[in-house]
mmCIF file of C-alpha atoms in Angstrom:
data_model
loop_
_atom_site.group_PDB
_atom_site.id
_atom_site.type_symbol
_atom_site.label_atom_id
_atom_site.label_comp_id
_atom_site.label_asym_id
_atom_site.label_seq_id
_atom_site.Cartn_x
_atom_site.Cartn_y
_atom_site.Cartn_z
ATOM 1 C CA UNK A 1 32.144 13.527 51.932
ATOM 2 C CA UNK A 2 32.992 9.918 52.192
ATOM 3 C CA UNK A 3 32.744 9.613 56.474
ATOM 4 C CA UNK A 4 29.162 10.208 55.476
ATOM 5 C CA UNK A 5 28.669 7.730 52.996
ATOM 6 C CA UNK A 6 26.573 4.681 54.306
ATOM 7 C CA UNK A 7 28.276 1.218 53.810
ATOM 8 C CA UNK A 8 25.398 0.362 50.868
ATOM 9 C CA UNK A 9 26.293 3.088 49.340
ATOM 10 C CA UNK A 10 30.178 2.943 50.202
ATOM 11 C CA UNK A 11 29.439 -0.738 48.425
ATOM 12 C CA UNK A 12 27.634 0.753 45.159
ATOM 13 C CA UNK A 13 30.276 3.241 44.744
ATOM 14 C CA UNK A 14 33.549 0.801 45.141
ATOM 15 C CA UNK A 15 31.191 -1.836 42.336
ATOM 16 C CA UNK A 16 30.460 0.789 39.847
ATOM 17 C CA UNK A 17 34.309 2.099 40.005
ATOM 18 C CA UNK A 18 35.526 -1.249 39.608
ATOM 19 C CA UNK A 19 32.743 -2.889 37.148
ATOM 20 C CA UNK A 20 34.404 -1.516 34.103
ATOM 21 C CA UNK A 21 38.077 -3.426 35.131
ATOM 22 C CA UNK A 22 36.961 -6.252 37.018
ATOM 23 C CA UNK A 23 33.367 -7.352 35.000
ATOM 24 C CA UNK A 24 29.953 -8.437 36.322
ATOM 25 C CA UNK A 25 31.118 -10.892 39.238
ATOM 26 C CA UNK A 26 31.569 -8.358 41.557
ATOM 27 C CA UNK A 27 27.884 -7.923 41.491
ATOM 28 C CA UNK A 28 27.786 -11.788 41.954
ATOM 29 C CA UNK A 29 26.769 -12.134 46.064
ATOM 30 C CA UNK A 30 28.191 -15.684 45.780
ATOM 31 C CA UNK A 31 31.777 -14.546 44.477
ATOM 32 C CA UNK A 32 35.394 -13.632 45.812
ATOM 33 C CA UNK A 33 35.068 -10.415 44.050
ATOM 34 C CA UNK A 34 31.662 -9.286 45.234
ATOM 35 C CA UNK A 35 33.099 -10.451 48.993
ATOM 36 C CA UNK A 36 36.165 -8.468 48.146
ATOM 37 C CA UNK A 37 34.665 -4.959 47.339
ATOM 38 C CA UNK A 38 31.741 -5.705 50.400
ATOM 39 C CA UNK A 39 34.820 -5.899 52.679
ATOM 40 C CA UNK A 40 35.946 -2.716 51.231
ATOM 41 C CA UNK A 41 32.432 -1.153 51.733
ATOM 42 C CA UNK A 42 31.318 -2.629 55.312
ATOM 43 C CA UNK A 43 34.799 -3.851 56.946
ATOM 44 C CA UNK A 44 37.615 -2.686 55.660
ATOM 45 C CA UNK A 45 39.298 -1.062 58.760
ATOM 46 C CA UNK A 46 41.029 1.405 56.899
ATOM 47 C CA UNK A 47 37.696 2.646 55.742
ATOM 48 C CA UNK A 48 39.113 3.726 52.061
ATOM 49 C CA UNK A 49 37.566 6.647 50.575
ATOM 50 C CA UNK A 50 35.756 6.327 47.746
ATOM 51 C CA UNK A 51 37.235 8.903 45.996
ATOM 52 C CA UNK A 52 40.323 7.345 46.548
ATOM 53 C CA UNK A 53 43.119 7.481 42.756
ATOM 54 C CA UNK A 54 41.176 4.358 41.127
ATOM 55 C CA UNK A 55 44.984 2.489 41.307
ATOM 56 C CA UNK A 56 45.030 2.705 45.366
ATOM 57 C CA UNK A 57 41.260 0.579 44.750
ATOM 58 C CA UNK A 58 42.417 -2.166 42.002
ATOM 59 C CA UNK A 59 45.336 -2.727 44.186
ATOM 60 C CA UNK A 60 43.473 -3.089 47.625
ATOM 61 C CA UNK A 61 40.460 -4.991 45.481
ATOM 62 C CA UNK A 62 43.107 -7.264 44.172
ATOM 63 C CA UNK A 63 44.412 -7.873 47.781
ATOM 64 C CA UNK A 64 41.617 -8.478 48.963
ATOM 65 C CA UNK A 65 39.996 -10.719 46.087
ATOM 66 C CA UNK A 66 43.047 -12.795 46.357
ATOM 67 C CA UNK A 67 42.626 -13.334 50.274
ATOM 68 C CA UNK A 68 38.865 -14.320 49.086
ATOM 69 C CA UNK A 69 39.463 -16.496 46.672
ATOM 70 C CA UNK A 70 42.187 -19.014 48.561
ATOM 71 C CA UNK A 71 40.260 -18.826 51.685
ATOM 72 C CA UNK A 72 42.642 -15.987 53.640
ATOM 73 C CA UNK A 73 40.792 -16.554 56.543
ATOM 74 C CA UNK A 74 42.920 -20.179 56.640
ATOM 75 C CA UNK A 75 46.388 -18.734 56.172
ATOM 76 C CA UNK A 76 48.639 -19.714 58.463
ATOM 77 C CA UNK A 77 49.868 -16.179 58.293
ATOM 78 C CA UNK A 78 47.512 -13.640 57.228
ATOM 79 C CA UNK A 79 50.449 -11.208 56.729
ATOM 80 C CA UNK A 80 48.198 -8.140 57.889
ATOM 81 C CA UNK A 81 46.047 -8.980 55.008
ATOM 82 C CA UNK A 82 42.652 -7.136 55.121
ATOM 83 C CA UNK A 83 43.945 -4.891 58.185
ATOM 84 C CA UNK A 84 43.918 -1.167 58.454
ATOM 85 C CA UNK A 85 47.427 -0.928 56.983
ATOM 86 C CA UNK A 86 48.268 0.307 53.501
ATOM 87 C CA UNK A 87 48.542 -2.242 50.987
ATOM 88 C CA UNK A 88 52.121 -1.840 50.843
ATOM 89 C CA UNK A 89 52.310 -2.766 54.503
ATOM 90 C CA UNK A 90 50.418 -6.050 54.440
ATOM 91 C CA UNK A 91 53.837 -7.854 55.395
ATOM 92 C CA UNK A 92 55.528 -9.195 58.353
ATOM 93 C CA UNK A 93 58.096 -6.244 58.038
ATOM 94 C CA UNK A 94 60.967 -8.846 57.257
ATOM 95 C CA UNK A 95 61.192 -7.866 53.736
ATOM 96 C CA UNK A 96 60.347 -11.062 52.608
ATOM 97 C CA UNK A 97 57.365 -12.369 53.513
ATOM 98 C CA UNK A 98 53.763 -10.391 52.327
ATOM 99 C CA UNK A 99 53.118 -7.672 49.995
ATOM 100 C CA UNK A 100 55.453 -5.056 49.192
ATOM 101 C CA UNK A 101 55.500 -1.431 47.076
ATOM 102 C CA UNK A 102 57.859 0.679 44.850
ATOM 103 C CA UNK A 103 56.724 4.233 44.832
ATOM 104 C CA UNK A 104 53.165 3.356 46.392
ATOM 105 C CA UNK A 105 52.637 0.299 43.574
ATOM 106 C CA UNK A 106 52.560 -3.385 44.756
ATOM 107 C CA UNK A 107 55.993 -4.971 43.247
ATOM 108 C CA UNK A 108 56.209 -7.723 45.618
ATOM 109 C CA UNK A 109 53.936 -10.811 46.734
ATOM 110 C CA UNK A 110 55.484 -13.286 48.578
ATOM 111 C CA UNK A 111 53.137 -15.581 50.442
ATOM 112 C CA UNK A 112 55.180 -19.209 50.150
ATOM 113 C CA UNK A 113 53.567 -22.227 51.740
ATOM 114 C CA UNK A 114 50.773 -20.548 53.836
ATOM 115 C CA UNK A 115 47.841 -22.861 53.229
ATOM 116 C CA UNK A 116 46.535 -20.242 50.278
ATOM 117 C CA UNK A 117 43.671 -22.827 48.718
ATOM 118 C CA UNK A 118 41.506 -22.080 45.703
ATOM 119 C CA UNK A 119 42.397 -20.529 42.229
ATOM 120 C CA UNK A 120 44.591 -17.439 41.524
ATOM 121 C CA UNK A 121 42.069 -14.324 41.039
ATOM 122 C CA UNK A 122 41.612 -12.459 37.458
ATOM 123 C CA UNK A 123 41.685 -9.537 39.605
ATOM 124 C CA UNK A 124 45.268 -10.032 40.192
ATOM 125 C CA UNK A 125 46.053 -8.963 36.725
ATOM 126 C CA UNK A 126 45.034 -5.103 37.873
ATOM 127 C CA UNK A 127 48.564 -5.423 39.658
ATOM 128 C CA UNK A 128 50.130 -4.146 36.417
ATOM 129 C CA UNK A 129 53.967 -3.164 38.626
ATOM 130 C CA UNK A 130 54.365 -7.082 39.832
ATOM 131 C CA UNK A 131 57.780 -7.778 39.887
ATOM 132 C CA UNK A 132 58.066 -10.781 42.050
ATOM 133 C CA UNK A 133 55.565 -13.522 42.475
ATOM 134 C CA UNK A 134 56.070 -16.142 44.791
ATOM 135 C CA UNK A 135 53.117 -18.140 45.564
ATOM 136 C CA UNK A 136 54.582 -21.998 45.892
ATOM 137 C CA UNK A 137 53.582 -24.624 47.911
ATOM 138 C CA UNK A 138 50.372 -24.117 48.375
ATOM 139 C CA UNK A 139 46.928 -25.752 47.023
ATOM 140 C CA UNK A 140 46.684 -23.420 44.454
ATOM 141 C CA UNK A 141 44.499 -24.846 40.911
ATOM 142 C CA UNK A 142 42.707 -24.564 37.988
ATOM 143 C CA UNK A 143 43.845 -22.111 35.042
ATOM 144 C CA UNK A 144 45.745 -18.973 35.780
ATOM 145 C CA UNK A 145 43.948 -16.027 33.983
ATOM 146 C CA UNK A 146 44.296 -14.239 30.959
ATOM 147 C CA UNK A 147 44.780 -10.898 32.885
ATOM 148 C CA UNK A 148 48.408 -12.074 33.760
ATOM 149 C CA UNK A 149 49.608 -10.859 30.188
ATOM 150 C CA UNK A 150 49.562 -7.457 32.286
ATOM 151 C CA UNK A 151 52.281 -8.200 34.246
ATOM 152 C CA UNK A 152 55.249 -6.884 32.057
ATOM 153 C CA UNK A 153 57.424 -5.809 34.753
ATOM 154 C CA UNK A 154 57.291 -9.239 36.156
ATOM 155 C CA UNK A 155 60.993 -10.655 36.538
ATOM 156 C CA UNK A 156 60.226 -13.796 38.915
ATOM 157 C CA UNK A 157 57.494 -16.021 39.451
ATOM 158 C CA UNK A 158 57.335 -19.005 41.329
ATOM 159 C CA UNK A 159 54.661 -21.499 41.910
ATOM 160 C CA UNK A 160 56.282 -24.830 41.836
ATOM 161 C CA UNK A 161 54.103 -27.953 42.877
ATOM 162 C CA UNK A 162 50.939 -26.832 40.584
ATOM 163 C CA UNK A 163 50.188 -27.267 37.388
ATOM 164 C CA UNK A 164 47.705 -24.366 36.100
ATOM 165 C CA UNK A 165 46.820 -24.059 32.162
ATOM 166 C CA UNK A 166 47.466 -20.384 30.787
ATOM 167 C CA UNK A 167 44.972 -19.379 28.082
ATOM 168 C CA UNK A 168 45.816 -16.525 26.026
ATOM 169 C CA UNK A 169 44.715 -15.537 22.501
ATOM 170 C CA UNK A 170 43.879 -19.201 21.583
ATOM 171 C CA UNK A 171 46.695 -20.467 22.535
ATOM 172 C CA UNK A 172 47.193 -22.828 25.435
ATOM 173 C CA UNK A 173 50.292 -23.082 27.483
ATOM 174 C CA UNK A 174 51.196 -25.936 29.602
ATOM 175 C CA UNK A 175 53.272 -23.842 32.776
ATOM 176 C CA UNK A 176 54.598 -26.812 34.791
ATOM 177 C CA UNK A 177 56.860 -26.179 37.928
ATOM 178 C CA UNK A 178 57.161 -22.373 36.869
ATOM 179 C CA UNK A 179 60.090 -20.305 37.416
ATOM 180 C CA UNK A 180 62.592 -19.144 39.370
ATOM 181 C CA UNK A 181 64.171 -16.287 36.839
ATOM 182 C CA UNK A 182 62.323 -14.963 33.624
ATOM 183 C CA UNK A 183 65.461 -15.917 31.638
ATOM 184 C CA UNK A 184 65.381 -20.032 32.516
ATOM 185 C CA UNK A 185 61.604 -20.016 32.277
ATOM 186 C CA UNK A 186 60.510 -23.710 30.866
ATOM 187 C CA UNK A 187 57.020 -23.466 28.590
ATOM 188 C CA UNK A 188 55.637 -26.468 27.653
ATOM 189 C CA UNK A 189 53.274 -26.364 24.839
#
């Protein structure tokens, strides 16, 4: 039974679930990813069961990788990020702002100029019901990853101000001052 499991072995059993999606880094002490799942394993509130469906763990890794990798802990509004809540709950209940679920699967991350500074996670990909992105105004940089390609029920994505470099099959593609509406996207190559 998971209550029983100790939080080493919570840890080894959230790394070699996710090791086949997410890659070697989460076995990388110095990364987001391996911070991410030992949150999971030690601290995570909500003390998820290992045995959770493996999509209830990619989408709290995800969560949780992004908070690590753009320095959550520096938010001005951590949105109940890394709380006890379900994923789908990490919001300020406005319908806005935070993360938000259709039929238990994150559709919705809005988190606008909070102060969310580093690079957008790989991890994020895993989110594979994104509808709605909105991630502007913040210090966001370097290239967005490859593992966006999985968002193909994404509508809307915004993250005006940055400039990131999309690399996908060997092609590059400039995305300056992305998006408000799939339809009046403007790629740059």
């Amino acid at each position: 039974a998971n209550e029983y499991l100790s939080n080493e072995e919570r840890h080894e059993k959230f790394t070699e679930l996710l090791l086949p999606v997410v890659g070697s880094t989460v076995m990388d002490e110095t990364s987001p990813e391996y911070r991410a799942v030992q949150w999971m394993a030690e601290k995570d509130p909500a003390r998820m069961p290992v045995h959770s469906h493996i999509d209830l763990i990619t989408q709290r890794f995800a969560l949780a990788d992004l908070f690590e990798s753009t320095q959550g802990s520096n938010w001005q509004n951590s949105h109940n990020f890394m709380s006890d809540k379900d994923v789908c709950d990490w919001n300020l209940d406005d319908g806005e702002n935070g993360v938000y679920c259709r039929n238990g699967f994150v559709a919705r991350i809005q988190l606008g100029d909070l102060g969310l500074d580093g690079t957008v996670p790989r991890s994020l990909g895993l989110l594979t019901h994104l509808e709605y992105l909105n991630l502007e105004a913040n210090k966001l940089h370097g290239s967005l990853p490859n593992t966006v390609g999985l968002w193909t029920k994404l509508t809307h994505l915004d993250m005006r101000e940055y400039f990131f470099l999309y690399r996908s099959m060997g092609k590059q593609i400039y995305l300056n001052t992305f998006i408000q509406d799939r339809k009046s996207t403007r790629l740059n190559s």
